[in-house]
Amino acid sequence: MSTEQEWDIVSGIGITALAVAVGRAIETVRPDALAKDPYAARFLEEARPPAPLPATVAEAMAREGEEDWSAMTGYLAVRTRAFDDFFQRAVDAGVTQIVLLASGLDTRPFRLPWPENTVAYEIDQPQVLDFKMRVLRKYGATTVCDHRPVPVDLRHDWAAALGEAGFDRSRPTAWLAEGLLPYLPPKAEDDLFQEIHRLSAPGSRLAVEYISDVQEVLDAYAVGDHARHMDADIGSMLHTDRRPAPGVRLAALGWETRDVPAVEAAEGYGRPLDPASSMTGAAFAFAHRP
Ligand SMILES: C[S@@+](CC[C@H](N)C(=O)[O-])C[C@H]1O[C@@H](n2cnc3c(N)ncnc32)[C@H](O)[C@@H]1O
């Protein structure tokens, strides 16, 4: 992104959050769902995205038969479940502070079973978070955790905003960067990892989705077609420069890291990725700060 404008939910980068919600809405009604998000369909209906994005789950389900949609929603289901399981492991290890970076329409603070003393921060653009909270309030979403939206641009001083919202550096944190890195310019990504490290007490954990060759994904049929579905120029939003893998960066900072290729995660969940999916090259990095 070269521009500094804020994005609402049906235009610019905000629509990418809605597209992920389409995937979660479809997954939610599958009999073998890897994750269920009862709010995903509500976001669609409230946003009434411009055609050709589906405006209802029924419409989305009809699209599911289209090869590019089913490949993408299959990947999103695996990604969602892999990071749900990451948070479960963090909770089991006693971590009670979580930060969702570029949370979009992720509703984990509302749909996962957090211990009552959990504090959940989520960072995204103000208009994306405003839309999400309006819909969640309308549908009576509740959470046992202390939920704190932090509306700030991750290219700016987000750490200061997180601190103002009450983030406690002395507490181990579980961080998530899902569907984020390719949207950040190189310096913002460098700063992101440095800041996460600076703010992470021993015992903190981080999960990151990454794609080693973003250009390859952009060139692939699925994303190209999704871009047409969203009536948005995804290519202009994504950065294609090559960067160090998150695991390499974090290992250099003293973290223990483990990479799980998306293909392997999908097989582990019994839902192999469609070989035609443009996301077969994606991976999930899981890191722990001793
Ligand atoms: C593909 S969506 C993923 C959302 C969510 N993590 C999920 O998986 O459902 C990308 C999100 O990144 C957010 N985003 C991209 N660049 C950002 C930035 N510089 N600052 C804050 N949010 C950003 C967008 O607003 C959008 O919600």
PDB file of C-alpha atoms and ligand atoms in Angstrom:
ATOM      1  CA  MET A   1       0.000   0.000   0.000  1.00  0.00           C
ATOM      2  CA  SER A   2       1.474   3.302  -0.919  1.00  0.00           C
ATOM      3  CA  THR A   3      -1.490   5.363   0.238  1.00  0.00           C
ATOM      4  CA  GLU A   4      -2.323   6.316   3.786  1.00  0.00           C
ATOM      5  CA  GLN A   5      -6.082   6.352   3.453  1.00  0.00           C
ATOM      6  CA  GLU A   6      -8.253   4.464   5.918  1.00  0.00           C
ATOM      7  CA  TRP A   7     -10.218   1.590   4.497  1.00  0.00           C
ATOM      8  CA  ASP A   8     -13.812   0.778   5.144  1.00  0.00           C
ATOM      9  CA  ILE A   9     -15.209  -2.706   5.007  1.00  0.00           C
ATOM     10  CA  VAL A  10     -16.447  -2.776   1.436  1.00  0.00           C
ATOM     11  CA  SER A  11     -13.671  -0.921  -0.302  1.00  0.00           C
ATOM     12  CA  GLY A  12      -9.900  -0.933  -0.351  1.00  0.00           C
ATOM     13  CA  ILE A  13      -8.098  -3.306   1.950  1.00  0.00           C
ATOM     14  CA  GLY A  14     -11.054  -3.696   4.332  1.00  0.00           C
ATOM     15  CA  ILE A  15     -12.763  -5.894   1.790  1.00  0.00           C
ATOM     16  CA  THR A  16     -10.047  -8.500   2.227  1.00  0.00           C
ATOM     17  CA  ALA A  17     -11.306  -8.983   5.797  1.00  0.00           C
ATOM     18  CA  LEU A  18     -14.784  -9.533   4.426  1.00  0.00           C
ATOM     19  CA  ALA A  19     -13.522 -12.076   1.917  1.00  0.00           C
ATOM     20  CA  VAL A  20     -11.998 -14.110   4.753  1.00  0.00           C
ATOM     21  CA  ALA A  21     -15.337 -13.913   6.573  1.00  0.00           C
ATOM     22  CA  VAL A  22     -16.982 -15.429   3.473  1.00  0.00           C
ATOM     23  CA  GLY A  23     -14.658 -18.408   3.854  1.00  0.00           C
ATOM     24  CA  ARG A  24     -15.488 -18.766   7.552  1.00  0.00           C
ATOM     25  CA  ALA A  25     -19.228 -18.447   6.881  1.00  0.00           C
ATOM     26  CA  ILE A  26     -19.038 -21.300   4.393  1.00  0.00           C
ATOM     27  CA  GLU A  27     -16.925 -23.441   6.709  1.00  0.00           C
ATOM     28  CA  THR A  28     -19.348 -22.877   9.580  1.00  0.00           C
ATOM     29  CA  VAL A  29     -22.202 -24.654   7.788  1.00  0.00           C
ATOM     30  CA  ARG A  30     -20.114 -27.627   6.652  1.00  0.00           C
ATOM     31  CA  PRO A  31     -20.904 -30.851   8.522  1.00  0.00           C
ATOM     32  CA  ASP A  32     -17.164 -31.470   8.965  1.00  0.00           C
ATOM     33  CA  ALA A  33     -16.303 -27.864   9.872  1.00  0.00           C
ATOM     34  CA  LEU A  34     -12.787 -27.337  11.211  1.00  0.00           C
ATOM     35  CA  ALA A  35     -13.969 -24.133  12.874  1.00  0.00           C
ATOM     36  CA  LYS A  36     -17.313 -22.491  13.419  1.00  0.00           C
ATOM     37  CA  ASP A  37     -17.787 -18.736  13.446  1.00  0.00           C
ATOM     38  CA  PRO A  38     -21.429 -17.836  14.080  1.00  0.00           C
ATOM     39  CA  TYR A  39     -20.771 -14.167  13.243  1.00  0.00           C
ATOM     40  CA  ALA A  40     -19.127 -14.605   9.849  1.00  0.00           C
ATOM     41  CA  ALA A  41     -22.462 -14.740   8.012  1.00  0.00           C
ATOM     42  CA  ARG A  42     -23.722 -11.711   9.981  1.00  0.00           C
ATOM     43  CA  PHE A  43     -20.795  -9.649   8.699  1.00  0.00           C
ATOM     44  CA  LEU A  44     -21.669 -10.553   5.152  1.00  0.00           C
ATOM     45  CA  GLU A  45     -25.318  -9.692   5.573  1.00  0.00           C
ATOM     46  CA  GLU A  46     -24.590  -6.404   7.334  1.00  0.00           C
ATOM     47  CA  ALA A  47     -21.890  -5.296   4.921  1.00  0.00           C
ATOM     48  CA  ARG A  48     -23.947  -6.123   1.856  1.00  0.00           C
ATOM     49  CA  PRO A  49     -20.742  -6.226  -0.176  1.00  0.00           C
ATOM     50  CA  PRO A  50     -20.990  -5.026  -3.725  1.00  0.00           C
ATOM     51  CA  ALA A  51     -21.471  -7.700  -6.375  1.00  0.00           C
ATOM     52  CA  PRO A  52     -19.797  -9.942  -7.256  1.00  0.00           C
ATOM     53  CA  LEU A  53     -18.927 -10.771  -3.612  1.00  0.00           C
ATOM     54  CA  PRO A  54     -21.736 -12.886  -2.119  1.00  0.00           C
ATOM     55  CA  ALA A  55     -24.056 -11.008   0.251  1.00  0.00           C
ATOM     56  CA  THR A  56     -25.464 -14.069   2.023  1.00  0.00           C
ATOM     57  CA  VAL A  57     -24.244 -17.489   3.068  1.00  0.00           C
ATOM     58  CA  ALA A  58     -26.686 -19.076   0.635  1.00  0.00           C
ATOM     59  CA  GLU A  59     -25.105 -17.127  -2.173  1.00  0.00           C
ATOM     60  CA  ALA A  60     -21.633 -17.972  -0.860  1.00  0.00           C
ATOM     61  CA  MET A  61     -22.545 -21.668  -0.707  1.00  0.00           C
ATOM     62  CA  ALA A  62     -23.659 -21.550  -4.304  1.00  0.00           C
ATOM     63  CA  ARG A  63     -20.221 -20.163  -5.151  1.00  0.00           C
ATOM     64  CA  GLU A  64     -18.548 -22.919  -3.163  1.00  0.00           C
ATOM     65  CA  GLY A  65     -19.078 -25.102  -6.200  1.00  0.00           C
ATOM     66  CA  GLU A  66     -16.784 -22.808  -8.173  1.00  0.00           C
ATOM     67  CA  GLU A  67     -13.290 -24.221  -8.107  1.00  0.00           C
ATOM     68  CA  ASP A  68     -11.448 -21.089  -7.038  1.00  0.00           C
ATOM     69  CA  TRP A  69     -13.796 -20.461  -4.103  1.00  0.00           C
ATOM     70  CA  SER A  70     -13.676 -23.982  -2.788  1.00  0.00           C
ATOM     71  CA  ALA A  71      -9.872 -24.023  -3.017  1.00  0.00           C
ATOM     72  CA  MET A  72      -9.631 -20.745  -1.131  1.00  0.00           C
ATOM     73  CA  THR A  73     -12.253 -21.555   1.514  1.00  0.00           C
ATOM     74  CA  GLY A  74     -10.599 -24.940   2.121  1.00  0.00           C
ATOM     75  CA  TYR A  75      -7.314 -23.165   2.799  1.00  0.00           C
ATOM     76  CA  LEU A  76      -8.961 -20.578   5.060  1.00  0.00           C
ATOM     77  CA  ALA A  77     -10.603 -23.342   7.103  1.00  0.00           C
ATOM     78  CA  VAL A  78      -7.238 -24.990   7.734  1.00  0.00           C
ATOM     79  CA  ARG A  79      -5.597 -21.674   8.572  1.00  0.00           C
ATOM     80  CA  THR A  80      -8.385 -20.744  10.990  1.00  0.00           C
ATOM     81  CA  ARG A  81      -8.199 -24.078  12.782  1.00  0.00           C
ATOM     82  CA  ALA A  82      -4.389 -24.076  12.931  1.00  0.00           C
ATOM     83  CA  PHE A  83      -4.429 -20.724  14.707  1.00  0.00           C
ATOM     84  CA  ASP A  84      -7.382 -21.680  16.937  1.00  0.00           C
ATOM     85  CA  ASP A  85      -5.253 -24.614  18.065  1.00  0.00           C
ATOM     86  CA  PHE A  86      -2.278 -22.278  18.584  1.00  0.00           C
ATOM     87  CA  PHE A  87      -4.352 -20.230  21.026  1.00  0.00           C
ATOM     88  CA  GLN A  88      -5.563 -23.348  22.794  1.00  0.00           C
ATOM     89  CA  ARG A  89      -1.932 -24.408  23.345  1.00  0.00           C
ATOM     90  CA  ALA A  90      -1.113 -20.907  24.621  1.00  0.00           C
ATOM     91  CA  VAL A  91      -4.046 -20.999  27.060  1.00  0.00           C
ATOM     92  CA  ASP A  92      -3.005 -24.474  28.206  1.00  0.00           C
ATOM     93  CA  ALA A  93       0.458 -23.048  28.906  1.00  0.00           C
ATOM     94  CA  GLY A  94      -1.102 -20.308  31.045  1.00  0.00           C
ATOM     95  CA  VAL A  95      -0.854 -17.351  28.640  1.00  0.00           C
ATOM     96  CA  THR A  96      -3.675 -14.874  29.325  1.00  0.00           C
ATOM     97  CA  GLN A  97      -2.743 -11.873  27.160  1.00  0.00           C
ATOM     98  CA  ILE A  98      -3.402 -12.113  23.428  1.00  0.00           C
ATOM     99  CA  VAL A  99      -2.877  -9.715  20.550  1.00  0.00           C
ATOM    100  CA  LEU A 100      -4.494 -10.169  17.144  1.00  0.00           C
ATOM    101  CA  LEU A 101      -2.529  -8.122  14.614  1.00  0.00           C
ATOM    102  CA  ALA A 102      -4.719  -7.003  11.699  1.00  0.00           C
ATOM    103  CA  SER A 103      -7.642  -8.876  13.177  1.00  0.00           C
ATOM    104  CA  GLY A 104     -10.098  -7.905  10.448  1.00  0.00           C
ATOM    105  CA  LEU A 105     -13.355  -9.754  11.114  1.00  0.00           C
ATOM    106  CA  ASP A 106     -11.712 -12.471  13.204  1.00  0.00           C
ATOM    107  CA  THR A 107     -14.042 -13.139  16.162  1.00  0.00           C
ATOM    108  CA  ARG A 108     -11.739 -15.339  18.245  1.00  0.00           C
ATOM    109  CA  PRO A 109     -12.159 -13.133  21.335  1.00  0.00           C
ATOM    110  CA  PHE A 110     -15.886 -14.001  21.171  1.00  0.00           C
ATOM    111  CA  ARG A 111     -15.948 -17.562  19.913  1.00  0.00           C
ATOM    112  CA  LEU A 112     -13.052 -19.312  21.686  1.00  0.00           C
ATOM    113  CA  PRO A 113     -13.259 -20.508  25.308  1.00  0.00           C
ATOM    114  CA  TRP A 114     -10.860 -18.117  27.067  1.00  0.00           C
ATOM    115  CA  PRO A 115     -10.068 -18.213  30.768  1.00  0.00           C
ATOM    116  CA  GLU A 116     -11.843 -15.322  32.488  1.00  0.00           C
ATOM    117  CA  ASN A 117      -8.647 -13.419  33.239  1.00  0.00           C
ATOM    118  CA  THR A 118      -7.700 -13.204  29.549  1.00  0.00           C
ATOM    119  CA  VAL A 119      -7.138  -9.783  27.998  1.00  0.00           C
ATOM    120  CA  ALA A 120      -7.552  -9.770  24.211  1.00  0.00           C
ATOM    121  CA  TYR A 121      -6.279  -6.861  22.138  1.00  0.00           C
ATOM    122  CA  GLU A 122      -7.010  -6.564  18.469  1.00  0.00           C
ATOM    123  CA  ILE A 123      -5.411  -4.145  16.074  1.00  0.00           C
ATOM    124  CA  ASP A 124      -6.788  -3.083  12.707  1.00  0.00           C
ATOM    125  CA  GLN A 125      -7.916   0.012  10.888  1.00  0.00           C
ATOM    126  CA  PRO A 126     -10.522   2.078  12.790  1.00  0.00           C
ATOM    127  CA  GLN A 127     -13.243   1.604  10.204  1.00  0.00           C
ATOM    128  CA  VAL A 128     -12.774  -2.168  10.081  1.00  0.00           C
ATOM    129  CA  LEU A 129     -12.961  -2.467  13.877  1.00  0.00           C
ATOM    130  CA  ASP A 130     -15.930  -0.061  14.058  1.00  0.00           C
ATOM    131  CA  PHE A 131     -17.872  -2.166  11.582  1.00  0.00           C
ATOM    132  CA  LYS A 132     -17.008  -5.379  13.385  1.00  0.00           C
ATOM    133  CA  MET A 133     -17.986  -4.091  16.814  1.00  0.00           C
ATOM    134  CA  ARG A 134     -21.241  -2.618  15.506  1.00  0.00           C
ATOM    135  CA  VAL A 135     -22.272  -5.999  14.077  1.00  0.00           C
ATOM    136  CA  LEU A 136     -21.130  -7.958  17.147  1.00  0.00           C
ATOM    137  CA  ARG A 137     -23.113  -5.628  19.430  1.00  0.00           C
ATOM    138  CA  LYS A 138     -26.166  -5.875  17.210  1.00  0.00           C
ATOM    139  CA  TYR A 139     -26.123  -9.668  17.466  1.00  0.00           C
ATOM    140  CA  GLY A 140     -25.454  -9.671  21.213  1.00  0.00           C
ATOM    141  CA  ALA A 141     -21.973 -11.206  21.050  1.00  0.00           C
ATOM    142  CA  THR A 142     -20.463 -11.638  24.481  1.00  0.00           C
ATOM    143  CA  THR A 143     -17.086 -12.711  25.764  1.00  0.00           C
ATOM    144  CA  VAL A 144     -15.660 -13.686  29.119  1.00  0.00           C
ATOM    145  CA  CYS A 145     -12.357 -12.034  28.264  1.00  0.00           C
ATOM    146  CA  ASP A 146     -11.486  -8.374  28.600  1.00  0.00           C
ATOM    147  CA  HIS A 147     -11.735  -7.380  24.948  1.00  0.00           C
ATOM    148  CA  ARG A 148      -9.893  -4.243  23.810  1.00  0.00           C
ATOM    149  CA  PRO A 149      -9.964  -3.089  20.169  1.00  0.00           C
ATOM    150  CA  VAL A 150      -6.957  -0.919  19.270  1.00  0.00           C
ATOM    151  CA  PRO A 151      -7.684   1.061  16.108  1.00  0.00           C
ATOM    152  CA  VAL A 152      -4.308   1.917  14.618  1.00  0.00           C
ATOM    153  CA  ASP A 153      -2.374   1.525  11.389  1.00  0.00           C
ATOM    154  CA  LEU A 154       0.360  -1.117  11.664  1.00  0.00           C
ATOM    155  CA  ARG A 155       2.621   1.091   9.554  1.00  0.00           C
ATOM    156  CA  HIS A 156       2.573   3.633  12.374  1.00  0.00           C
ATOM    157  CA  ASP A 157       3.440   3.479  16.086  1.00  0.00           C
ATOM    158  CA  TRP A 158       1.067   0.675  16.956  1.00  0.00           C
ATOM    159  CA  ALA A 159       3.111  -0.357  19.998  1.00  0.00           C
ATOM    160  CA  ALA A 160       2.351   2.995  21.635  1.00  0.00           C
ATOM    161  CA  ALA A 161      -1.366   2.576  20.934  1.00  0.00           C
ATOM    162  CA  LEU A 162      -1.258  -0.934  22.379  1.00  0.00           C
ATOM    163  CA  GLY A 163       0.463   0.411  25.489  1.00  0.00           C
ATOM    164  CA  GLU A 164      -2.188   3.113  25.873  1.00  0.00           C
ATOM    165  CA  ALA A 165      -4.860   0.410  25.679  1.00  0.00           C
ATOM    166  CA  GLY A 166      -3.254  -1.271  28.718  1.00  0.00           C
ATOM    167  CA  PHE A 167      -0.929  -3.890  27.203  1.00  0.00           C
ATOM    168  CA  ASP A 168       1.293  -5.345  29.938  1.00  0.00           C
ATOM    169  CA  ARG A 169       4.872  -6.063  28.804  1.00  0.00           C
ATOM    170  CA  SER A 170       5.591  -8.113  31.895  1.00  0.00           C
ATOM    171  CA  ARG A 171       2.950 -10.705  30.975  1.00  0.00           C
ATOM    172  CA  PRO A 172       3.602 -13.462  28.409  1.00  0.00           C
ATOM    173  CA  THR A 173       1.609 -12.795  25.251  1.00  0.00           C
ATOM    174  CA  ALA A 174       0.223 -14.919  22.433  1.00  0.00           C
ATOM    175  CA  TRP A 175       0.481 -12.896  19.209  1.00  0.00           C
ATOM    176  CA  LEU A 176      -1.130 -13.711  15.874  1.00  0.00           C
ATOM    177  CA  ALA A 177      -0.350 -12.301  12.426  1.00  0.00           C
ATOM    178  CA  GLU A 178      -2.835 -14.047  10.123  1.00  0.00           C
ATOM    179  CA  GLY A 179      -3.389 -12.732   6.613  1.00  0.00           C
ATOM    180  CA  LEU A 180      -1.183  -9.734   7.299  1.00  0.00           C
ATOM    181  CA  LEU A 181       2.453  -9.789   6.175  1.00  0.00           C
ATOM    182  CA  PRO A 182       2.015  -9.253   2.408  1.00  0.00           C
ATOM    183  CA  TYR A 183      -0.006  -6.103   3.110  1.00  0.00           C
ATOM    184  CA  LEU A 184       2.878  -4.488   4.970  1.00  0.00           C
ATOM    185  CA  PRO A 185       5.717  -2.641   3.263  1.00  0.00           C
ATOM    186  CA  PRO A 186       9.174  -4.123   4.073  1.00  0.00           C
ATOM    187  CA  LYS A 187      10.049  -1.615   6.800  1.00  0.00           C
ATOM    188  CA  ALA A 188       6.707  -2.060   8.550  1.00  0.00           C
ATOM    189  CA  GLU A 189       7.288  -5.826   8.580  1.00  0.00           C
ATOM    190  CA  ASP A 190      10.838  -5.388   9.965  1.00  0.00           C
ATOM    191  CA  ASP A 191       9.454  -3.085  12.654  1.00  0.00           C
ATOM    192  CA  LEU A 192       6.616  -5.496  13.402  1.00  0.00           C
ATOM    193  CA  PHE A 193       8.968  -8.324  14.356  1.00  0.00           C
ATOM    194  CA  GLN A 194      11.269  -6.017  16.304  1.00  0.00           C
ATOM    195  CA  GLU A 195       8.349  -4.572  18.245  1.00  0.00           C
ATOM    196  CA  ILE A 196       6.809  -7.962  18.957  1.00  0.00           C
ATOM    197  CA  HIS A 197      10.175  -9.090  20.308  1.00  0.00           C
ATOM    198  CA  ARG A 198      10.590  -5.928  22.405  1.00  0.00           C
ATOM    199  CA  LEU A 199       7.117  -6.310  23.898  1.00  0.00           C
ATOM    200  CA  SER A 200       7.281 -10.061  24.539  1.00  0.00           C
ATOM    201  CA  ALA A 201       7.968 -11.313  28.049  1.00  0.00           C
ATOM    202  CA  PRO A 202       9.607 -14.767  28.335  1.00  0.00           C
ATOM    203  CA  GLY A 203       6.973 -17.415  27.681  1.00  0.00           C
ATOM    204  CA  SER A 204       5.374 -15.405  24.858  1.00  0.00           C
ATOM    205  CA  ARG A 205       4.289 -17.106  21.656  1.00  0.00           C
ATOM    206  CA  LEU A 206       3.734 -15.967  18.110  1.00  0.00           C
ATOM    207  CA  ALA A 207       1.917 -17.523  15.173  1.00  0.00           C
ATOM    208  CA  VAL A 208       2.384 -16.098  11.684  1.00  0.00           C
ATOM    209  CA  GLU A 209       1.028 -17.016   8.297  1.00  0.00           C
ATOM    210  CA  TYR A 210       3.574 -16.436   5.591  1.00  0.00           C
ATOM    211  CA  ILE A 211       3.970 -16.866   1.883  1.00  0.00           C
ATOM    212  CA  SER A 212       7.506 -17.056   0.568  1.00  0.00           C
ATOM    213  CA  ASP A 213       6.603 -15.974  -2.976  1.00  0.00           C
ATOM    214  CA  VAL A 214       3.706 -13.505  -2.976  1.00  0.00           C
ATOM    215  CA  GLN A 215       4.130 -12.826  -6.673  1.00  0.00           C
ATOM    216  CA  GLU A 216       3.545 -16.501  -7.402  1.00  0.00           C
ATOM    217  CA  VAL A 217       0.298 -16.342  -5.451  1.00  0.00           C
ATOM    218  CA  LEU A 218      -0.751 -13.200  -7.242  1.00  0.00           C
ATOM    219  CA  ASP A 219      -0.074 -14.849 -10.567  1.00  0.00           C
ATOM    220  CA  ALA A 220      -2.071 -17.908  -9.647  1.00  0.00           C
ATOM    221  CA  TYR A 221      -5.600 -18.330 -10.829  1.00  0.00           C
ATOM    222  CA  ALA A 222      -7.343 -18.385  -7.468  1.00  0.00           C
ATOM    223  CA  VAL A 223      -6.227 -15.019  -6.180  1.00  0.00           C
ATOM    224  CA  GLY A 224      -6.633 -13.402  -9.558  1.00  0.00           C
ATOM    225  CA  ASP A 225     -10.153 -14.632  -9.675  1.00  0.00           C
ATOM    226  CA  HIS A 226     -10.841 -13.576  -6.115  1.00  0.00           C
ATOM    227  CA  ALA A 227      -9.648 -10.119  -7.016  1.00  0.00           C
ATOM    228  CA  ARG A 228     -12.279 -10.020  -9.717  1.00  0.00           C
ATOM    229  CA  HIS A 229     -14.885 -11.333  -7.284  1.00  0.00           C
ATOM    230  CA  MET A 230     -14.068  -8.564  -4.863  1.00  0.00           C
ATOM    231  CA  ASP A 231     -13.993  -5.892  -7.507  1.00  0.00           C
ATOM    232  CA  ALA A 232     -10.751  -4.801  -5.860  1.00  0.00           C
ATOM    233  CA  ASP A 233      -7.220  -4.639  -7.147  1.00  0.00           C
ATOM    234  CA  ILE A 234      -5.530  -7.029  -4.712  1.00  0.00           C
ATOM    235  CA  GLY A 235      -2.279  -6.728  -6.658  1.00  0.00           C
ATOM    236  CA  SER A 236      -1.957  -3.083  -5.694  1.00  0.00           C
ATOM    237  CA  MET A 237      -2.443  -3.936  -2.002  1.00  0.00           C
ATOM    238  CA  LEU A 238       0.147  -6.714  -1.732  1.00  0.00           C
ATOM    239  CA  HIS A 239       3.913  -6.296  -1.552  1.00  0.00           C
ATOM    240  CA  THR A 240       5.847  -8.833  -3.600  1.00  0.00           C
ATOM    241  CA  ASP A 241       9.421  -8.169  -2.464  1.00  0.00           C
ATOM    242  CA  ARG A 242      11.214 -11.205  -0.994  1.00  0.00           C
ATOM    243  CA  ARG A 243      11.717 -11.089   2.788  1.00  0.00           C
ATOM    244  CA  PRO A 244      13.340 -13.290   5.429  1.00  0.00           C
ATOM    245  CA  ALA A 245      11.001 -16.025   6.668  1.00  0.00           C
ATOM    246  CA  PRO A 246       9.469 -15.208  10.071  1.00  0.00           C
ATOM    247  CA  GLY A 247      11.162 -18.258  11.590  1.00  0.00           C
ATOM    248  CA  VAL A 248      14.575 -16.979  10.464  1.00  0.00           C
ATOM    249  CA  ARG A 249      13.940 -13.529  11.919  1.00  0.00           C
ATOM    250  CA  LEU A 250      12.662 -14.907  15.202  1.00  0.00           C
ATOM    251  CA  ALA A 251      15.423 -17.501  15.581  1.00  0.00           C
ATOM    252  CA  ALA A 252      17.938 -14.655  15.219  1.00  0.00           C
ATOM    253  CA  LEU A 253      16.167 -12.949  18.126  1.00  0.00           C
ATOM    254  CA  GLY A 254      16.465 -16.054  20.294  1.00  0.00           C
ATOM    255  CA  TRP A 255      12.990 -17.534  19.763  1.00  0.00           C
ATOM    256  CA  GLU A 256      12.368 -21.255  19.242  1.00  0.00           C
ATOM    257  CA  THR A 257      10.526 -21.685  15.978  1.00  0.00           C
ATOM    258  CA  ARG A 258       8.681 -24.356  14.051  1.00  0.00           C
ATOM    259  CA  ASP A 259       7.354 -24.048  10.500  1.00  0.00           C
ATOM    260  CA  VAL A 260       4.335 -26.029   9.396  1.00  0.00           C
ATOM    261  CA  PRO A 261       3.607 -25.969   5.658  1.00  0.00           C
ATOM    262  CA  ALA A 262      -0.105 -25.355   5.043  1.00  0.00           C
ATOM    263  CA  VAL A 263      -0.219 -28.569   3.008  1.00  0.00           C
ATOM    264  CA  GLU A 264       1.001 -30.546   6.018  1.00  0.00           C
ATOM    265  CA  ALA A 265      -1.410 -28.818   8.419  1.00  0.00           C
ATOM    266  CA  ALA A 266      -4.285 -29.559   6.036  1.00  0.00           C
ATOM    267  CA  GLU A 267      -3.385 -33.230   5.833  1.00  0.00           C
ATOM    268  CA  GLY A 268      -3.181 -33.362   9.611  1.00  0.00           C
ATOM    269  CA  TYR A 269      -6.762 -32.096   9.825  1.00  0.00           C
ATOM    270  CA  GLY A 270      -7.959 -34.563   7.213  1.00  0.00           C
ATOM    271  CA  ARG A 271      -8.782 -31.800   4.752  1.00  0.00           C
ATOM    272  CA  PRO A 272      -6.013 -31.849   2.119  1.00  0.00           C
ATOM    273  CA  LEU A 273      -5.625 -28.640   0.148  1.00  0.00           C
ATOM    274  CA  ASP A 274      -6.824 -28.533  -3.411  1.00  0.00           C
ATOM    275  CA  PRO A 275      -3.614 -28.860  -5.480  1.00  0.00           C
ATOM    276  CA  ALA A 276      -5.024 -26.086  -7.670  1.00  0.00           C
ATOM    277  CA  SER A 277      -5.070 -23.715  -4.706  1.00  0.00           C
ATOM    278  CA  SER A 278      -2.716 -20.780  -4.992  1.00  0.00           C
ATOM    279  CA  MET A 279      -2.057 -21.142  -1.256  1.00  0.00           C
ATOM    280  CA  THR A 280      -0.274 -24.495  -1.353  1.00  0.00           C
ATOM    281  CA  GLY A 281       2.998 -22.587  -0.839  1.00  0.00           C
ATOM    282  CA  ALA A 282       1.804 -20.920   2.370  1.00  0.00           C
ATOM    283  CA  ALA A 283       3.160 -21.911   5.770  1.00  0.00           C
ATOM    284  CA  PHE A 284       2.441 -21.255   9.407  1.00  0.00           C
ATOM    285  CA  ALA A 285       5.308 -20.294  11.695  1.00  0.00           C
ATOM    286  CA  PHE A 286       4.915 -20.985  15.394  1.00  0.00           C
ATOM    287  CA  ALA A 287       7.428 -19.414  17.742  1.00  0.00           C
ATOM    288  CA  HIS A 288       8.065 -19.399  21.464  1.00  0.00           C
ATOM    289  CA  ARG A 289      10.265 -17.018  23.431  1.00  0.00           C
ATOM    290  CA  PRO A 290      12.026 -19.008  26.165  1.00  0.00           C
TER     291      PRO A 290
HETATM  292  C1  LIG B   1      -6.874 -10.586   4.699  1.00  0.00           C
HETATM  293  S1  LIG B   1      -7.479  -9.632   6.050  1.00  0.00           S
HETATM  294  C2  LIG B   1      -7.130 -10.728   7.394  1.00  0.00           C
HETATM  295  C3  LIG B   1      -7.928 -10.402   8.618  1.00  0.00           C
HETATM  296  C4  LIG B   1      -7.845 -11.421   9.763  1.00  0.00           C
HETATM  297  N1  LIG B   1      -6.510 -11.535  10.292  1.00  0.00           N
HETATM  298  C5  LIG B   1      -8.359 -12.750   9.315  1.00  0.00           C
HETATM  299  O1  LIG B   1      -7.556 -13.637   9.025  1.00  0.00           O
HETATM  300  O2  LIG B   1      -9.564 -12.902   9.231  1.00  0.00           O
HETATM  301  C6  LIG B   1      -6.219  -8.405   6.167  1.00  0.00           C
HETATM  302  C7  LIG B   1      -6.462  -7.402   7.298  1.00  0.00           C
HETATM  303  O3  LIG B   1      -5.287  -6.638   7.468  1.00  0.00           O
HETATM  304  C8  LIG B   1      -5.668  -5.332   7.796  1.00  0.00           C
HETATM  305  N2  LIG B   1      -4.521  -4.490   7.511  1.00  0.00           N
HETATM  306  C9  LIG B   1      -3.752  -4.493   6.400  1.00  0.00           C
HETATM  307  N3  LIG B   1      -2.798  -3.568   6.485  1.00  0.00           N
HETATM  308  C10 LIG B   1      -2.950  -2.971   7.701  1.00  0.00           C
HETATM  309  C11 LIG B   1      -2.269  -1.926   8.370  1.00  0.00           C
HETATM  310  N4  LIG B   1      -1.242  -1.274   7.811  1.00  0.00           N
HETATM  311  N5  LIG B   1      -2.709  -1.561   9.597  1.00  0.00           N
HETATM  312  C12 LIG B   1      -3.758  -2.197  10.178  1.00  0.00           C
HETATM  313  N6  LIG B   1      -4.443  -3.183   9.582  1.00  0.00           N
HETATM  314  C13 LIG B   1      -4.042  -3.558   8.358  1.00  0.00           C
HETATM  315  C14 LIG B   1      -6.871  -5.071   6.909  1.00  0.00           C
HETATM  316  O4  LIG B   1      -7.662  -3.978   7.351  1.00  0.00           O
HETATM  317  C15 LIG B   1      -7.595  -6.410   7.000  1.00  0.00           C
HETATM  318  O5  LIG B   1      -8.512  -6.434   8.067  1.00  0.00           O
END
